[in-house]
């Protein structure tokens, strides 16, 4: 099955690389990346078609929650599934993310298999 283009947003290139590898193993072939929420919004405007956003929570300039809210507020991007990544000690953030329209979340540190299972559930 053809997977939609994905956008990985994280201020750490190493974390983006881990997520991108998992996406590739899950069958995603078109993968874009951004280092923060502002860059992600610019990439969304440039690419035009993204079917999945995986975003870290804490990033400089524009964090993941601000990005999520901006994505949901724009009619052109409002329906894109958004998977949030948050650190173990910030489980309280999950409620904020879900209330703001996150499709799901995964807690760091995570095993690549856990992300792959989440992706499989989202895109069977």
Coordinates of N, CA and C in Angstrom, one line a residue:
X1 N 0.8 -1.2 0.0 CA 0.0 0.0 0.0 C 0.9 1.2 0.0
X2 N 0.5 2.2 -0.8 CA 1.2 3.5 -0.9 C 1.0 4.3 0.4
X3 N 2.1 4.7 1.0 CA 2.0 5.5 2.2 C 2.1 7.0 1.8
X4 N 1.4 7.9 2.6 CA 1.4 9.3 2.2 C 2.7 9.9 2.6
X5 N 3.0 11.1 2.0 CA 4.2 11.8 2.4 C 4.2 12.2 3.9
X6 N 5.3 12.1 4.5 CA 5.4 12.4 6.0 C 6.3 13.6 6.3
X7 N 6.1 14.2 7.4 CA 6.9 15.3 7.8 C 7.4 15.0 9.3
X8 N 8.7 14.9 9.5 CA 9.2 14.7 10.8 C 9.8 16.0 11.3
X9 N 9.4 16.4 12.5 CA 9.7 17.7 13.1 C 10.4 17.5 14.5
X10 N 11.7 17.8 14.6 CA 12.4 17.7 15.8 C 13.7 18.5 15.7
X11 N 14.1 19.2 16.8 CA 15.2 20.0 16.8 C 16.5 19.2 16.8
X12 N 16.5 17.9 17.1 CA 17.7 17.1 17.1 C 17.7 16.2 15.8
X13 N 18.7 16.4 15.0 CA 18.9 15.7 13.8 C 18.9 14.2 14.0
X14 N 19.6 13.8 15.1 CA 19.7 12.4 15.4 C 18.3 11.7 15.7
X15 N 17.4 12.4 16.3 CA 16.1 11.9 16.6 C 15.3 11.9 15.3
X16 N 15.5 12.9 14.4 CA 14.8 12.9 13.1 C 15.3 11.6 12.4
X17 N 16.6 11.3 12.4 CA 17.1 10.2 11.7 C 16.5 8.9 12.2
X18 N 16.3 8.7 13.5 CA 15.7 7.5 14.0 C 14.3 7.4 13.5
X19 N 13.5 8.5 13.6 CA 12.1 8.4 13.1 C 12.0 8.2 11.6
X20 N 12.9 8.8 10.9 CA 12.9 8.6 9.4 C 13.2 7.1 9.1
X21 N 14.1 6.5 9.8 CA 14.4 5.1 9.5 C 13.2 4.2 9.8
X22 N 12.5 4.5 10.9 CA 11.3 3.7 11.2 C 10.3 3.9 10.1
X23 N 10.1 5.2 9.7 CA 9.1 5.5 8.6 C 9.5 4.7 7.3
X24 N 10.8 4.7 7.0 CA 11.2 3.9 5.8 C 10.9 2.4 5.9
X25 N 11.1 1.9 7.1 CA 10.8 0.4 7.3 C 9.3 0.2 7.3
X26 N 8.5 1.2 7.6 CA 7.1 1.0 7.6 C 6.5 1.3 6.2
X27 N 7.4 1.6 5.2 CA 6.9 1.7 3.8 C 6.7 3.2 3.3
X28 N 7.1 4.2 4.2 CA 7.0 5.6 3.7 C 8.2 5.9 2.9
X29 N 8.0 6.5 1.7 CA 9.1 6.8 0.8 C 9.4 8.3 0.7
X30 N 8.3 9.1 0.8 CA 8.5 10.5 0.7 C 8.5 11.1 2.1
X31 N 9.7 11.5 2.6 CA 9.8 12.0 4.0 C 10.5 13.3 4.0
X32 N 9.8 14.3 4.6 CA 10.4 15.6 4.7 C 10.7 15.8 6.2
X33 N 11.6 16.8 6.5 CA 11.9 17.1 7.8 C 12.1 18.6 8.1
X34 N 11.9 18.9 9.4 CA 12.1 20.3 9.8 C 12.6 20.3 11.3
X35 N 13.3 21.4 11.6 CA 14.0 21.5 12.9 C 13.1 22.1 14.0
X36 N 12.0 22.7 13.6 CA 11.1 23.3 14.6 C 9.7 23.6 14.0
X37 N 8.8 24.1 14.7 CA 7.4 24.3 14.2 C 7.4 25.3 13.1
X38 N 8.1 26.4 13.2 CA 8.1 27.4 12.1 C 8.6 26.8 10.8
X39 N 9.7 26.0 10.9 CA 10.2 25.4 9.7 C 9.2 24.4 9.1
X40 N 8.5 23.7 10.0 CA 7.5 22.7 9.6 C 6.4 23.4 8.9
X41 N 5.9 24.5 9.4 CA 4.8 25.2 8.7 C 5.3 25.7 7.3
X42 N 6.5 26.2 7.2 CA 7.0 26.6 5.9 C 7.1 25.3 5.0
X43 N 7.5 24.2 5.5 CA 7.6 23.0 4.7 C 6.2 22.5 4.2
X44 N 5.2 22.6 5.1 CA 3.9 22.3 4.7 C 3.4 23.2 3.6
X45 N 3.7 24.4 3.6 CA 3.3 25.4 2.6 C 4.0 25.0 1.3
X46 N 5.2 24.6 1.4 CA 6.1 24.3 0.2 C 5.7 23.0 -0.5
X47 N 5.5 21.9 0.4 CA 5.2 20.6 -0.1 C 3.8 20.4 -0.6
X48 N 2.9 21.1 0.1 CA 1.4 21.1 -0.3 C 0.7 19.8 0.2
X49 N 1.3 18.6 0.1 CA 0.6 17.4 0.4 C 1.4 16.6 1.4
X50 N 1.0 16.5 2.6 CA 1.6 15.7 3.7 C 0.4 14.9 4.3
X51 N 0.7 13.6 4.5 CA -0.4 12.8 5.1 C -0.1 12.3 6.5
X52 N 1.0 12.8 7.1 CA 1.4 12.5 8.5 C 2.5 13.4 9.0
X53 N 2.3 13.9 10.2 CA 3.3 14.7 10.9 C 3.6 14.0 12.2
X54 N 4.9 13.8 12.4 CA 5.4 13.3 13.6 C 6.3 14.4 14.2
X55 N 5.9 15.0 15.4 CA 6.5 16.1 15.9 C 6.9 15.9 17.4
X56 N 8.1 16.4 17.7 CA 8.6 16.5 19.0 C 7.8 17.6 19.7
X57 N 7.8 17.6 21.0 CA 7.1 18.6 21.8 C 8.0 19.8 22.0
X58 N 9.1 19.7 22.6 CA 10.0 20.8 22.9 C 11.0 21.1 21.8
X59 N 10.8 22.3 21.2 CA 11.7 22.8 20.2 C 11.8 24.3 20.3
X60 N 12.9 24.9 19.8 CA 13.0 26.3 19.8 C 12.1 27.0 18.8
X61 N 11.9 28.3 19.0 CA 11.1 29.1 18.1 C 9.6 28.8 18.1
X62 N 9.2 27.6 17.8 CA 7.8 27.1 17.8 C 7.8 25.7 18.2
X63 N 7.2 25.4 19.4 CA 7.2 24.0 19.9 C 6.1 23.2 19.2
X64 N 6.1 21.9 19.5 CA 5.2 21.0 18.9 C 3.7 21.3 19.2
X65 N 3.3 21.7 20.3 CA 2.0 22.1 20.6 C 1.5 23.3 19.8
X66 N 2.4 24.3 19.7 CA 2.0 25.4 18.9 C 1.9 25.0 17.4
X67 N 2.7 24.1 17.0 CA 2.6 23.6 15.6 C 1.3 22.8 15.4
X68 N 1.0 22.0 16.4 CA -0.3 21.2 16.3 C -1.5 22.2 16.2
X69 N -1.5 23.2 17.0 CA -2.6 24.1 17.0 C -2.7 24.9 15.7
X70 N -1.5 25.2 15.1 CA -1.5 25.9 13.8 C -2.0 25.0 12.7
X71 N -1.6 23.8 12.7 CA -2.0 22.8 11.7 C -3.5 22.6 11.8
X72 N -4.0 22.5 13.0 CA -5.5 22.2 13.2 C -6.3 23.5 12.8
X73 N -5.7 24.7 13.0 CA -6.4 25.9 12.7 C -6.5 26.2 11.2
X74 N -5.7 25.6 10.4 CA -5.6 25.8 8.9 C -6.5 24.8 8.2
X75 N -7.5 25.2 7.5 CA -8.4 24.2 6.8 C -7.7 23.3 5.8
X76 N -6.5 23.8 5.3 CA -5.8 23.0 4.3 C -5.0 21.9 5.0
X77 N -4.7 22.0 6.3 CA -3.9 21.0 7.0 C -4.6 20.4 8.2
X78 N -5.8 20.8 8.5 CA -6.5 20.4 9.7 C -6.7 18.9 9.8
X79 N -6.8 18.2 8.7 CA -7.1 16.8 8.7 C -5.8 15.9 8.8
X80 N -4.7 16.5 8.7 CA -3.4 15.7 8.7 C -3.3 15.0 10.1
X81 N -3.1 13.7 10.1 CA -2.8 13.0 11.4 C -1.5 13.6 12.0
X82 N -1.5 13.9 13.3 CA -0.3 14.4 14.0 C 0.0 13.5 15.2
X83 N 1.2 12.9 15.1 CA 1.7 12.1 16.2 C 2.7 12.9 17.0
X84 N 2.5 13.1 18.3 CA 3.3 13.9 19.1 C 4.3 13.0 19.9
X85 N 5.6 13.4 20.0 CA 6.6 12.7 20.8 C 6.9 13.6 22.0
X86 N 6.7 13.0 23.2 CA 7.0 13.7 24.4 C 7.9 12.9 25.4
X87 N 8.6 13.5 26.3 CA 9.5 12.9 27.2 C 8.7 12.2 28.3
X88 N 9.2 11.2 28.9 CA 8.6 10.4 30.0 C 8.0 11.3 31.1
X89 N 8.8 12.3 31.6 CA 8.3 13.1 32.7 C 7.3 14.1 32.4
X90 N 6.8 14.1 31.1 CA 5.9 15.2 30.7 C 4.5 14.6 30.3
X91 N 4.1 13.5 30.9 CA 2.9 12.9 30.6 C 1.7 13.8 30.7
X92 N 1.8 14.8 31.5 CA 0.7 15.8 31.6 C 0.5 16.6 30.3
X93 N 1.5 16.6 29.5 CA 1.4 17.2 28.2 C 0.5 16.5 27.2
X94 N 0.4 15.2 27.5 CA -0.5 14.4 26.6 C -1.9 14.9 26.6
X95 N -2.4 15.2 27.7 CA -3.8 15.8 27.7 C -3.9 17.0 26.9
X96 N -3.0 18.0 27.0 CA -3.0 19.2 26.2 C -2.9 18.8 24.7
X97 N -2.1 17.9 24.4 CA -1.9 17.5 23.0 C -3.2 16.9 22.4
X98 N -3.8 16.0 23.2 CA -5.1 15.4 22.7 C -6.2 16.4 22.6
X99 N -6.3 17.3 23.6 CA -7.3 18.3 23.6 C -7.1 19.3 22.4
X100 N -5.8 19.4 21.9 CA -5.5 20.3 20.8 C -5.6 19.6 19.5
X101 N -6.0 18.3 19.5 CA -6.2 17.6 18.2 C -5.2 16.6 17.8
X102 N -4.2 16.2 18.7 CA -3.3 15.2 18.3 C -4.0 13.9 18.0
X103 N -3.4 13.2 17.0 CA -4.0 11.9 16.6 C -3.5 10.9 17.6
X104 N -2.3 11.1 18.2 CA -1.7 10.1 19.1 C -0.4 10.7 19.6
X105 N 0.2 9.9 20.5 CA 1.5 10.3 21.0 C 2.3 9.1 21.3
X106 N 3.6 9.3 21.5 CA 4.6 8.3 21.9 C 5.5 8.9 22.8
X107 N 5.9 8.2 23.9 CA 6.7 8.7 24.9 C 8.2 8.3 24.7
X108 N 9.1 9.3 24.8 CA 10.5 9.1 24.8 C 11.0 8.7 26.1
X109 N 12.0 7.8 26.2 CA 12.6 7.1 25.1 C 11.7 6.0 24.6
X110 N 11.7 5.8 23.3 CA 10.9 4.7 22.8 C 11.7 3.8 21.9
X111 N 11.3 2.5 21.8 CA 11.9 1.6 20.9 C 11.4 1.8 19.5
X112 N 12.2 1.7 18.5 CA 11.7 1.9 17.1 C 10.5 1.0 16.8
X113 N 10.5 -0.2 17.4 CA 9.3 -1.1 17.2 C 8.0 -0.5 17.7
X114 N 8.1 0.3 18.8 CA 6.9 0.9 19.4 C 6.3 1.9 18.4
X115 N 7.2 2.7 17.8 CA 6.8 3.7 16.8 C 6.2 3.0 15.5
X116 N 6.9 1.9 15.1 CA 6.4 1.2 13.9 C 5.0 0.6 14.2
X117 N 4.8 0.1 15.4 CA 3.5 -0.5 15.7 C 2.4 0.6 15.7
X118 N 2.8 1.8 16.2 CA 1.8 2.9 16.2 C 1.5 3.3 14.7
X119 N 2.5 3.4 13.9 CA 2.3 3.7 12.5 C 1.4 2.6 11.8
X120 N 1.7 1.4 12.1 CA 0.9 0.3 11.5 C -0.6 0.4 11.9
X121 N -0.8 0.8 13.1 CA -2.2 1.0 13.6 C -2.9 2.2 12.9
X122 N -2.1 3.2 12.6 CA -2.6 4.4 11.9 C -2.8 4.2 10.4
X123 N -1.9 3.4 9.8 CA -1.9 3.2 8.4 C -1.8 1.7 8.1
X124 N -2.9 1.0 8.3 CA -2.9 -0.5 8.2 C -2.6 -0.9 6.7

